[in-house]
mmCIF file of C-alpha atoms in Angstrom:
data_model
loop_
_atom_site.group_PDB
_atom_site.id
_atom_site.type_symbol
_atom_site.label_atom_id
_atom_site.label_comp_id
_atom_site.label_asym_id
_atom_site.label_seq_id
_atom_site.Cartn_x
_atom_site.Cartn_y
_atom_site.Cartn_z
ATOM 1 C CA PRO S 21 -2.961 -29.027 9.171
ATOM 2 C CA ASP S 22 -0.304 -26.181 9.660
ATOM 3 C CA ASP S 23 1.283 -26.548 6.232
ATOM 4 C CA CYS S 24 -1.961 -26.460 4.254
ATOM 5 C CA VAL S 25 -4.296 -23.364 6.471
ATOM 6 C CA LYS S 26 -0.500 -21.672 5.080
ATOM 7 C CA ILE S 27 -1.586 -22.820 1.884
ATOM 8 C CA VAL S 28 -5.083 -21.282 2.103
ATOM 9 C CA GLU S 29 -3.658 -18.391 3.227
ATOM 10 C CA ARG S 30 -1.749 -17.952 0.366
ATOM 11 C CA LEU S 31 -3.626 -18.748 -2.159
ATOM 12 C CA ASN S 32 -6.244 -15.616 -0.776
ATOM 13 C CA LEU S 33 -3.583 -13.546 -0.843
ATOM 14 C CA ASP S 34 -1.383 -12.051 -3.715
ATOM 15 C CA SER S 35 1.629 -11.847 -1.455
ATOM 16 C CA PRO S 36 1.345 -12.030 2.456
ATOM 17 C CA VAL S 37 3.522 -9.389 2.518
ATOM 18 C CA THR S 38 2.113 -6.084 1.074
ATOM 19 C CA GLU S 39 4.010 -4.177 -1.644
ATOM 20 C CA ILE S 40 6.931 -6.555 -1.209
ATOM 21 C CA GLU S 41 8.410 -4.815 -4.161
ATOM 22 C CA ALA S 42 9.382 -1.956 -1.532
ATOM 23 C CA LEU S 43 12.559 -4.197 -0.712
ATOM 24 C CA ARG S 44 14.858 -3.368 -3.243
ATOM 25 C CA PRO S 45 18.267 -1.761 -2.758
ATOM 26 C CA ASN S 46 19.466 1.711 -2.861
ATOM 27 C CA ALA S 47 22.621 0.866 -3.690
ATOM 28 C CA ASP S 48 24.361 -0.336 -7.312
ATOM 29 C CA ASP S 49 25.587 -3.792 -5.949
ATOM 30 C CA ARG S 50 24.634 -7.743 -7.527
ATOM 31 C CA ASP S 51 25.534 -8.815 -3.371
ATOM 32 C CA PHE S 52 23.085 -6.583 -1.577
ATOM 33 C CA GLU S 53 21.063 -7.248 -5.157
ATOM 34 C CA ALA S 54 20.992 -11.438 -4.358
ATOM 35 C CA LEU S 55 20.196 -10.560 -0.757
ATOM 36 C CA ALA S 56 16.770 -8.253 -1.858
ATOM 37 C CA ARG S 57 16.185 -11.205 -4.079
ATOM 38 C CA SER S 58 16.238 -13.944 -1.495
ATOM 39 C CA VAL S 59 13.699 -12.510 1.157
ATOM 40 C CA LYS S 60 11.632 -11.531 -1.575
ATOM 41 C CA GLU S 61 11.558 -15.821 -2.659
ATOM 42 C CA TYR S 62 10.542 -16.262 1.131
ATOM 43 C CA ILE S 63 7.944 -14.339 1.379
ATOM 44 C CA LYS S 64 6.605 -15.802 -2.736
ATOM 45 C CA ARG S 65 7.397 -19.416 -0.575
ATOM 46 C CA ASN S 66 4.734 -18.463 1.976
ATOM 47 C CA GLU S 67 7.984 -18.823 4.182
ATOM 48 C CA PRO S 68 8.355 -15.242 6.237
ATOM 49 C CA GLU S 69 9.790 -17.044 9.499
ATOM 50 C CA MET S 70 12.684 -18.656 7.048
ATOM 51 C CA GLY S 71 13.008 -14.780 6.088
ATOM 52 C CA LEU S 72 14.161 -12.869 8.442
ATOM 53 C CA ASP S 73 18.059 -13.206 8.964
ATOM 54 C CA ARG S 74 17.991 -12.560 5.434
ATOM 55 C CA LEU S 75 15.399 -9.170 5.754
ATOM 56 C CA HIS S 76 17.873 -7.703 9.218
ATOM 57 C CA THR S 77 20.922 -8.278 6.654
ATOM 58 C CA PHE S 78 19.124 -5.955 4.008
ATOM 59 C CA MET S 79 17.803 -3.130 6.661
ATOM 60 C CA VAL S 80 21.485 -3.372 7.342
ATOM 61 C CA LYS S 81 22.738 -3.096 4.262
ATOM 62 C CA TYR S 82 20.110 -0.399 4.579
ATOM 63 C CA VAL S 83 20.624 1.946 6.606
ATOM 64 C CA ARG S 84 24.514 2.058 6.291
ATOM 65 C CA THR S 85 23.273 3.335 2.856
ATOM 66 C CA LEU S 86 21.612 6.217 3.748
ATOM 67 C CA CYS S 87 24.109 6.847 6.377
ATOM 68 C CA LYS S 88 26.833 7.457 3.607
ATOM 69 C CA LYS S 89 24.853 9.382 1.346
ATOM 70 C CA TYR S 90 24.383 11.601 4.622
ATOM 71 C CA GLY S 91 27.991 11.331 6.139
ATOM 72 C CA ILE S 92 27.653 8.925 9.201
ATOM 73 C CA THR S 93 29.942 7.234 9.762
ATOM 74 C CA THR S 94 28.449 3.109 10.533
ATOM 75 C CA ASP S 95 30.980 -0.058 10.636
ATOM 76 C CA ARG S 96 29.995 -3.754 11.167
ATOM 77 C CA ASP S 97 30.394 -2.986 15.147
ATOM 78 C CA LYS S 98 27.385 -0.372 15.493
ATOM 79 C CA PRO S 99 24.218 -1.194 15.360
ATOM 80 C CA LEU S 100 20.856 -1.129 12.991
ATOM 81 C CA HIS S 101 19.209 0.671 15.243
ATOM 82 C CA SER S 102 21.690 2.849 15.933
ATOM 83 C CA ALA S 103 22.633 4.024 12.255
ATOM 84 C CA PHE S 104 18.937 4.241 12.132
ATOM 85 C CA GLY S 105 18.541 6.745 14.226
ATOM 86 C CA GLU S 106 21.222 8.952 13.665
ATOM 87 C CA TYR S 107 20.206 9.578 10.109
ATOM 88 C CA LEU S 108 16.249 10.238 11.325
ATOM 89 C CA LYS S 109 18.104 13.311 12.873
ATOM 90 C CA LYS S 110 20.043 13.636 10.159
ATOM 91 C CA LEU S 111 16.134 13.827 8.425
ATOM 92 C CA LYS S 112 14.980 15.823 11.624
ATOM 93 C CA GLU S 113 17.751 18.663 11.069
ATOM 94 C CA ALA S 114 17.113 19.024 7.311
ATOM 95 C CA GLY S 115 13.449 19.487 8.434
ATOM 96 C CA LEU S 116 12.150 16.746 6.149
ATOM 97 C CA ILE S 117 9.846 15.654 7.944
ATOM 98 C CA GLU S 118 6.617 17.387 8.031
ATOM 99 C CA THR S 119 4.450 15.850 11.584
ATOM 100 C CA GLU S 120 5.144 15.256 14.791
ATOM 101 C CA MET S 121 3.440 11.678 14.142
ATOM 102 C CA ALA S 122 5.636 10.790 11.168
ATOM 103 C CA ASN S 123 8.482 12.113 13.906
ATOM 104 C CA ARG S 124 6.650 9.500 16.870
ATOM 105 C CA ILE S 125 6.440 6.273 14.188
ATOM 106 C CA LEU S 126 10.272 7.304 12.685
ATOM 107 C CA LYS S 127 11.634 7.285 15.962
ATOM 108 C CA SER S 128 9.221 4.324 17.587
ATOM 109 C CA SER S 129 11.336 2.359 14.831
ATOM 110 C CA ILE S 130 14.578 2.787 16.446
ATOM 111 C CA SER S 131 13.362 -0.040 19.216
ATOM 112 C CA VAL S 132 11.475 -1.544 16.391
ATOM 113 C CA LEU S 133 14.476 -2.516 14.500
ATOM 114 C CA ASP S 134 16.560 -2.988 18.339
ATOM 115 C CA ALA S 135 13.813 -5.723 18.918
ATOM 116 C CA PHE S 136 14.622 -6.860 15.040
ATOM 117 C CA ASN S 137 18.152 -7.527 16.094
ATOM 118 C CA ARG S 138 17.255 -9.498 19.210
ATOM 119 C CA VAL S 139 15.451 -11.605 16.545
ATOM 120 C CA ARG S 140 17.106 -12.085 13.476
ATOM 121 C CA ASN S 141 19.719 -13.708 16.605
ATOM 122 C CA ASP S 142 17.683 -15.112 18.452
ATOM 123 C CA HIS S 143 14.155 -16.322 16.910
ATOM 124 C CA SER S 144 16.442 -16.704 13.276
ATOM 125 C CA GLN S 145 17.649 -18.686 11.529
ATOM 126 C CA ALA S 146 20.918 -17.427 12.456
ATOM 127 C CA HIS S 147 21.879 -19.171 14.729
ATOM 128 C CA ASP S 148 20.928 -22.661 16.005
ATOM 129 C CA ASN S 149 17.468 -21.054 17.767
ATOM 130 C CA ARG S 150 13.570 -21.920 17.749
ATOM 131 C CA VAL S 151 11.908 -20.257 14.464
ATOM 132 C CA ILE S 152 8.985 -17.309 15.452
ATOM 133 C CA GLY S 153 5.511 -18.742 14.163
ATOM 134 C CA TYR S 154 3.855 -17.567 11.035
ATOM 135 C CA ALA S 155 1.920 -14.888 12.010
ATOM 136 C CA GLU S 156 4.306 -12.785 14.216
ATOM 137 C CA ALA S 157 7.080 -12.794 11.361
ATOM 138 C CA LEU S 158 4.241 -11.985 8.840
ATOM 139 C CA LEU S 159 4.157 -8.290 11.352
ATOM 140 C CA ILE S 160 7.187 -8.147 11.531
ATOM 141 C CA PHE S 161 7.699 -8.664 7.592
ATOM 142 C CA ASN S 162 4.670 -6.083 7.412
ATOM 143 C CA ASN S 163 6.064 -4.003 9.049
ATOM 144 C CA ILE S 164 9.574 -3.719 7.856
ATOM 145 C CA VAL S 165 8.171 -2.994 3.845
ATOM 146 C CA SER S 166 6.541 -0.453 5.606
ATOM 147 C CA LEU S 167 9.190 1.827 6.711
ATOM 148 C CA VAL S 168 12.096 0.984 3.610
ATOM 149 C CA ARG S 169 9.331 1.502 1.060
ATOM 150 C CA TYR S 170 8.247 5.614 3.429
ATOM 151 C CA LEU S 171 12.073 5.700 3.338
ATOM 152 C CA ASP S 172 11.760 5.151 -0.109
ATOM 153 C CA ALA S 173 9.384 7.839 -0.969
ATOM 154 C CA LEU S 174 11.276 10.532 1.766
ATOM 155 C CA GLU S 175 14.340 9.791 -0.412
ATOM 156 C CA GLU S 176 12.400 10.121 -3.493
ATOM 157 C CA GLU S 177 11.420 13.740 -2.552
ATOM 158 C CA ASN S 178 14.482 14.511 -0.971
ATOM 159 C CA LYS S 179 16.063 14.147 -4.335
ATOM 160 C CA GLU S 180 13.737 16.062 -6.230
ATOM 161 C CA LEU S 181 14.405 19.002 -3.734
ATOM 162 C CA GLU S 182 18.421 19.344 -4.643
ATOM 163 C CA ASP S 183 17.120 19.235 -7.881
ATOM 164 C CA ASP S 184 16.154 22.625 -7.260
ATOM 165 C CA PRO S 185 17.941 25.590 -6.886
ATOM 166 C CA ASP S 186 16.311 27.554 -4.295
ATOM 167 C CA PHE S 187 16.683 24.232 -1.993
ATOM 168 C CA ASP S 188 19.846 23.950 0.672
ATOM 169 C CA ILE S 189 19.687 21.517 3.108
ATOM 170 C CA PRO S 190 21.595 22.588 6.355
ATOM 171 C CA PHE S 191 23.954 19.968 6.557
#
């Protein structure tokens, strides 16, 4: 019965995760490309709950790449949410976040990413766990994809500003 419901839901949607194509590496790295393809394959097969650990690994690589760009050191022991918090601080210092609303959403993403660490460790196939349900996995996927899409757009705007000779980043 659950498989039938998933099939019907999949047929009713182009993709159960809107804007899944936003999950693309932000660095030229063959392993990163393979990881992104793997994450997207779980969505194409309509199995988001099976791809949560891969999505988490994608986010770790994605955020570490952003941190490196801003001179933030990351190592294997620094959790995803901590690295993201340091990155967010750099964005704020540079004046790249326009509104208090966006700032609050991004700040709340720190706690979301902290919770994502626990989902990966305790509720995904990363370990011998009982995997979370389909609907909850879709919620997580859509939230993470939305965050990545926004950060890509922000970084693209920042890149355009960096190319402007009258713009000076204060760090």
